[in-house]
Structures are given as C-alpha cells and as structure tokens.
Amino acid sequence: MSTVRNRLGERRTALGPRVLRRLPAGVESAPYELFELRPYGPLIGAEVHGVDLREPVGPELFAELDRALVEWKVLFFRDQPIDSAQHRAFARLWGELEVHPFLAQGDVPEVVRFSKGADSAGVENVWHTDVTWRQEPALGSVLRAIDVPEYGGDTLWADMAAAYDNLPADVQERIEGRTAVHDFAFTFGLGMDPDAFAKMREQYPPVEHPVVRTHPVTGRKTLFVNEFFTDHIVGLPDDESEELLAFLFKQSTAPEYQARFRWSPDSVVVWDNRATVHYAVNDYHPHIRVMERAAILGDRPY
Ligand SMILES: [Fe+2]
C-alpha cells in the first residue's frame, strides 16, 4: 500500500488497494440454505431475504443466521412488522439481554426505545462500539425501526477486523499486547448529577480492554478502540496515546470497510458488536426517528 505524506515526510494515511478479507485465513464461505443473502460489499453487511421474524426461529435457521452474522458482521432485514416482545425473543436467541443502566425503556425492559427529532437530536453520531465501558461489552445488538424520518438518519457500520488487517506493520507492532482504558464518564457521565455519577462510577469504574481483541468465534485479530468510550492507551504519555488513537480511529473507518443502511419502517438490523463500530447519522432533525434496541450480553475481550 502507498502512503500519503506531508512536506515533512510524516505519514498521513494510506492509499491504494486495501486488504478486503471477510473470512479468517483458510476458511471458505459455505452456502446458505434457508435464506438468500444480498451483500452490500465485499466485507461487511448483507440483506437477508426469505425470513419472516414474526414466525419462531428454529435451531437450524438460527444456526445459519448466526453463521451469517459472524461472517458478514451486520445483517439487514426489511419489512418485519414485529412488536417489542417479538424483538426481544429474536435477540434472546443469541443470549441473555442487557438492561441498560442509563437509557429509557420501551414496553419490555430489555428493549430500549430511542425517540429523536422534534425536540432532541440523536447523539450517536460518533463512531463507537456499544457499552465498551463495561467489563463485558455487548456481544451484539438488534435494532428495529418504528418511525423513520422522510430523509436521513442512516446508520453506518465499519469492519474492525479489516481495520486491523490494513494497519501499517509498525502500527500493528506498537499496539501489540497493549490495553486501553474505556470509560462512560465523558459521554453518559457528562451532565449527570454528582450523586448519581458517584453511584454509577462505583458500579462501572474505568475498564481496560486489549487494543486488539481476538474474535471469540473466528479467532481474527480485531481492532477494539472507539472514539466514544476509549480514553487512553495504557503506558503511553498522553500526547502519544492521543496521536496513536487518532490514527487508529481514522484508519478504522475507511469507506472500504463500511456498510451504510437506509432505514425503512419495520426494518431490523443485527450486528456483531465484537467486530464493528457504528455511527448514527444526525441529519434528519426536526423529523422524528423512533427505534428500539435490544443488546445481547457479551464476554470479556481478550
Ligand atoms: Fe450505539
């Protein structure tokens, strides 16, 4: 890969062909028998056709959906008029669900309702992985559109295994074996009343996660820092940590590693939170955007 440099000879970014490897080395993609997959690109994101989420999902169908999720990292379903309880049941196939400590709930406790537009704007327009300030961040999430704006409000996901694959070798060496501190204090914590903050702080102290995690299913090395919650890299001076994080954030969201979804009513999206960052575009105000999300409990990154 070539490099763009400034007049001092310092590296700005890479250009030219990128490594676009979706599967672990040596693994071939097997066909899907129970639905059709329509990929959005070579790496990440595929639309699933031929599945009706109002019907119970049996073990065989679930096994194929789970394989597709790990392989494509984000699955898109359209025209799925399900309710919150069906939403919860679908997410529950992947495991126990999270009850989010900060966010308001919808009709069922594990399903969070996000309603934005007329009097408030979404604040998820920073690239992030959900709840990485927890010891065990979510495995994945299931997000469903209730009311979509007439334009805008797309969500983007980026593939963090591809982000790792494409880092320059010297940067891969610099982050090898390093950990970073993740903290809710500078996002959810801002503007919290001091007593409530102290309580949350006790329950959720800053946590350290590896800068490069190993995906528990594929074994792939996956970059695991995000602009929202990663505060600093442990063991580096602040300025060096900031400089390195800024480089990693920028590299992790090249358009080649992204999928962008235009919501329609009753669309449902499942993503692998262990392998992606996402970004909710805040360009629909004052139109209303109502979504519901269930987050699946995950494991400790290693
Ligand atoms: Fe999010």
Short mmCIF file of N, CA and C in Angstrom, two decimals, residues 60-137:
data_model
loop_
_atom_site.label_atom_id
_atom_site.label_comp_id
_atom_site.label_asym_id
_atom_site.label_seq_id
_atom_site.Cartn_x
_atom_site.Cartn_y
_atom_site.Cartn_z
N GLU A 60 -32.16 -24.64 13.43
CA GLU A 60 -31.40 -24.70 12.18
C GLU A 60 -31.29 -23.33 11.54
N LEU A 61 -32.43 -22.62 11.54
CA LEU A 61 -32.41 -21.28 10.97
C LEU A 61 -31.52 -20.37 11.81
N PHE A 62 -31.62 -20.51 13.12
CA PHE A 62 -30.77 -19.67 13.97
C PHE A 62 -29.29 -19.95 13.70
N ALA A 63 -28.93 -21.22 13.56
CA ALA A 63 -27.51 -21.56 13.33
C ALA A 63 -27.01 -20.88 12.05
N GLU A 64 -27.86 -20.86 11.01
CA GLU A 64 -27.44 -20.21 9.76
C GLU A 64 -27.36 -18.70 9.91
N LEU A 65 -28.32 -18.14 10.64
CA LEU A 65 -28.30 -16.68 10.85
C LEU A 65 -27.07 -16.28 11.66
N ASP A 66 -26.75 -17.08 12.65
CA ASP A 66 -25.59 -16.77 13.49
C ASP A 66 -24.30 -16.88 12.66
N ARG A 67 -24.23 -17.88 11.82
CA ARG A 67 -23.05 -18.01 10.94
C ARG A 67 -22.95 -16.81 10.00
N ALA A 68 -24.10 -16.40 9.47
CA ALA A 68 -24.10 -15.23 8.58
C ALA A 68 -23.70 -13.96 9.34
N LEU A 69 -24.13 -13.86 10.59
CA LEU A 69 -23.79 -12.67 11.38
C LEU A 69 -22.28 -12.58 11.61
N VAL A 70 -21.68 -13.72 11.97
CA VAL A 70 -20.24 -13.72 12.21
C VAL A 70 -19.49 -13.44 10.90
N GLU A 71 -20.02 -13.99 9.81
CA GLU A 71 -19.35 -13.84 8.53
C GLU A 71 -19.48 -12.43 7.96
N TRP A 72 -20.68 -11.84 8.08
CA TRP A 72 -20.95 -10.53 7.45
C TRP A 72 -21.00 -9.38 8.44
N LYS A 73 -21.02 -9.69 9.73
CA LYS A 73 -20.93 -8.71 10.84
C LYS A 73 -22.19 -7.86 11.04
N VAL A 74 -22.94 -7.59 9.98
CA VAL A 74 -24.21 -6.88 10.12
C VAL A 74 -25.21 -7.53 9.17
N LEU A 75 -26.40 -7.86 9.70
CA LEU A 75 -27.46 -8.42 8.85
C LEU A 75 -28.64 -7.47 8.84
N PHE A 76 -29.16 -7.22 7.64
CA PHE A 76 -30.29 -6.31 7.47
C PHE A 76 -31.53 -7.11 7.07
N PHE A 77 -32.65 -6.84 7.73
CA PHE A 77 -33.93 -7.46 7.38
C PHE A 77 -34.91 -6.32 7.08
N ARG A 78 -35.71 -6.48 6.05
CA ARG A 78 -36.70 -5.45 5.75
C ARG A 78 -38.12 -6.01 5.91
N ASP A 79 -39.07 -5.10 6.12
CA ASP A 79 -40.50 -5.45 6.18
C ASP A 79 -40.77 -6.55 7.20
N GLN A 80 -40.38 -6.29 8.44
CA GLN A 80 -40.59 -7.25 9.54
C GLN A 80 -41.47 -6.56 10.59
N PRO A 81 -42.80 -6.63 10.43
CA PRO A 81 -43.66 -5.92 11.38
C PRO A 81 -43.82 -6.67 12.71
N ILE A 82 -42.77 -6.65 13.51
CA ILE A 82 -42.80 -7.35 14.80
C ILE A 82 -42.99 -6.34 15.93
N ASP A 83 -43.40 -6.83 17.10
CA ASP A 83 -43.55 -5.94 18.25
C ASP A 83 -42.34 -6.09 19.19
N SER A 84 -42.37 -5.35 20.28
CA SER A 84 -41.21 -5.34 21.20
C SER A 84 -40.93 -6.74 21.77
N ALA A 85 -42.00 -7.48 22.05
CA ALA A 85 -41.81 -8.81 22.64
C ALA A 85 -41.18 -9.77 21.61
N GLN A 86 -41.61 -9.66 20.35
CA GLN A 86 -41.01 -10.50 19.30
C GLN A 86 -39.55 -10.08 19.05
N HIS A 87 -39.34 -8.78 19.14
CA HIS A 87 -37.98 -8.23 19.01
C HIS A 87 -37.08 -8.85 20.10
N ARG A 88 -37.59 -8.81 21.32
CA ARG A 88 -36.83 -9.37 22.44
C ARG A 88 -36.56 -10.87 22.22
N ALA A 89 -37.58 -11.59 21.77
CA ALA A 89 -37.43 -13.04 21.58
C ALA A 89 -36.37 -13.33 20.51
N PHE A 90 -36.36 -12.51 19.47
CA PHE A 90 -35.36 -12.72 18.40
C PHE A 90 -33.95 -12.47 18.94
N ALA A 91 -33.75 -11.35 19.63
CA ALA A 91 -32.43 -11.04 20.18
C ALA A 91 -31.99 -12.10 21.19
N ARG A 92 -32.96 -12.60 21.95
CA ARG A 92 -32.69 -13.55 23.03
C ARG A 92 -32.09 -14.87 22.50
N LEU A 93 -32.26 -15.13 21.20
CA LEU A 93 -31.67 -16.34 20.61
C LEU A 93 -30.16 -16.34 20.77
N TRP A 94 -29.56 -15.13 20.81
CA TRP A 94 -28.10 -15.06 20.92
C TRP A 94 -27.61 -15.10 22.37
N GLY A 95 -28.53 -14.94 23.32
CA GLY A 95 -28.11 -14.99 24.73
C GLY A 95 -28.91 -14.04 25.59
N GLU A 96 -28.47 -13.92 26.84
CA GLU A 96 -29.13 -13.02 27.80
C GLU A 96 -29.06 -11.59 27.28
N LEU A 97 -30.06 -10.79 27.63
CA LEU A 97 -30.10 -9.41 27.15
C LEU A 97 -29.74 -8.45 28.28
N GLU A 98 -29.25 -7.30 27.84
CA GLU A 98 -28.83 -6.27 28.78
C GLU A 98 -30.02 -5.39 29.17
N VAL A 99 -30.06 -5.00 30.45
CA VAL A 99 -30.97 -3.92 30.85
C VAL A 99 -30.06 -2.70 31.02
N HIS A 100 -30.18 -1.73 30.11
CA HIS A 100 -29.22 -0.63 30.06
C HIS A 100 -29.38 0.29 31.27
N PRO A 101 -28.28 0.58 31.98
CA PRO A 101 -28.42 1.38 33.20
C PRO A 101 -28.77 2.85 32.97
N PHE A 102 -28.53 3.39 31.77
CA PHE A 102 -28.76 4.83 31.56
C PHE A 102 -29.98 5.14 30.69
N LEU A 103 -30.37 4.22 29.86
CA LEU A 103 -31.32 4.58 28.81
C LEU A 103 -32.75 4.15 29.14
N ALA A 104 -33.69 4.92 28.67
CA ALA A 104 -35.11 4.66 28.93
C ALA A 104 -35.56 3.37 28.25
N GLN A 105 -36.58 2.77 28.82
CA GLN A 105 -37.07 1.51 28.30
C GLN A 105 -38.37 1.68 27.54
N GLY A 106 -38.64 0.71 26.67
CA GLY A 106 -39.90 0.69 25.93
C GLY A 106 -40.91 -0.18 26.67
N ASP A 107 -41.69 -0.95 25.93
CA ASP A 107 -42.74 -1.77 26.54
C ASP A 107 -42.18 -2.94 27.33
N VAL A 108 -41.03 -3.45 26.94
CA VAL A 108 -40.41 -4.55 27.70
C VAL A 108 -39.03 -4.07 28.16
N PRO A 109 -38.61 -4.51 29.36
CA PRO A 109 -37.43 -3.90 29.98
C PRO A 109 -36.14 -4.02 29.17
N GLU A 110 -35.94 -5.10 28.44
CA GLU A 110 -34.67 -5.27 27.73
C GLU A 110 -34.65 -4.53 26.40
N VAL A 111 -35.77 -3.92 26.02
CA VAL A 111 -35.82 -3.22 24.74
C VAL A 111 -35.86 -1.71 25.00
N VAL A 112 -34.78 -1.03 24.59
CA VAL A 112 -34.65 0.40 24.83
C VAL A 112 -35.27 1.15 23.66
N ARG A 113 -36.06 2.18 23.97
CA ARG A 113 -36.66 2.98 22.89
C ARG A 113 -35.90 4.29 22.72
N PHE A 114 -35.50 4.58 21.50
CA PHE A 114 -34.85 5.85 21.18
C PHE A 114 -35.82 6.65 20.33
N SER A 115 -36.22 7.82 20.83
CA SER A 115 -37.14 8.64 20.07
C SER A 115 -36.51 10.02 19.92
N LYS A 116 -36.14 10.36 18.70
CA LYS A 116 -35.41 11.60 18.47
C LYS A 116 -36.07 12.40 17.36
N GLY A 117 -35.90 13.70 17.43
CA GLY A 117 -36.40 14.51 16.34
C GLY A 117 -36.83 15.88 16.78
N ALA A 118 -38.15 16.07 16.97
CA ALA A 118 -38.70 17.40 17.15
C ALA A 118 -37.98 18.22 18.23
N ASP A 119 -37.79 17.63 19.42
CA ASP A 119 -37.21 18.44 20.49
C ASP A 119 -35.84 17.96 20.92
N SER A 120 -35.31 16.92 20.30
CA SER A 120 -33.98 16.45 20.68
C SER A 120 -33.34 15.81 19.45
N ALA A 121 -32.03 15.79 19.46
CA ALA A 121 -31.33 15.19 18.33
C ALA A 121 -30.54 14.00 18.83
N GLY A 122 -30.33 13.02 17.97
CA GLY A 122 -29.55 11.85 18.35
C GLY A 122 -28.11 12.23 18.66
N VAL A 123 -27.50 11.50 19.57
CA VAL A 123 -26.11 11.79 19.93
C VAL A 123 -25.23 10.55 19.68
N GLU A 124 -25.63 9.72 18.75
CA GLU A 124 -24.84 8.54 18.46
C GLU A 124 -24.02 8.77 17.19
N ASN A 125 -23.79 10.05 16.85
CA ASN A 125 -23.02 10.34 15.63
C ASN A 125 -21.54 10.50 15.94
N VAL A 126 -21.04 9.52 16.65
CA VAL A 126 -19.61 9.33 16.86
C VAL A 126 -19.39 7.84 16.65
N TRP A 127 -18.30 7.48 15.98
CA TRP A 127 -18.05 6.04 15.78
C TRP A 127 -17.83 5.37 17.13
N HIS A 128 -18.57 4.30 17.38
CA HIS A 128 -18.42 3.62 18.67
C HIS A 128 -18.86 2.17 18.59
N THR A 129 -18.42 1.44 19.59
CA THR A 129 -18.90 0.10 19.87
C THR A 129 -19.69 0.24 21.16
N ASP A 130 -20.86 -0.41 21.24
CA ASP A 130 -21.74 -0.18 22.39
C ASP A 130 -21.11 -0.69 23.70
N VAL A 131 -21.33 0.08 24.74
CA VAL A 131 -21.02 -0.26 26.14
C VAL A 131 -19.63 -0.86 26.38
N THR A 132 -18.60 -0.33 25.69
CA THR A 132 -17.26 -0.89 25.94
C THR A 132 -16.70 -0.45 27.30
N TRP A 133 -17.44 0.44 28.00
CA TRP A 133 -17.05 0.82 29.36
C TRP A 133 -17.46 -0.26 30.37
N ARG A 134 -18.08 -1.33 29.89
CA ARG A 134 -18.36 -2.46 30.76
C ARG A 134 -17.24 -3.48 30.66
N GLN A 135 -17.05 -4.24 31.73
CA GLN A 135 -16.06 -5.33 31.69
C GLN A 135 -16.37 -6.29 30.55
N GLU A 136 -17.68 -6.53 30.35
CA GLU A 136 -18.10 -7.47 29.32
C GLU A 136 -19.06 -6.73 28.39
N PRO A 137 -18.51 -6.07 27.37
CA PRO A 137 -19.37 -5.30 26.46
C PRO A 137 -20.30 -6.22 25.65
#
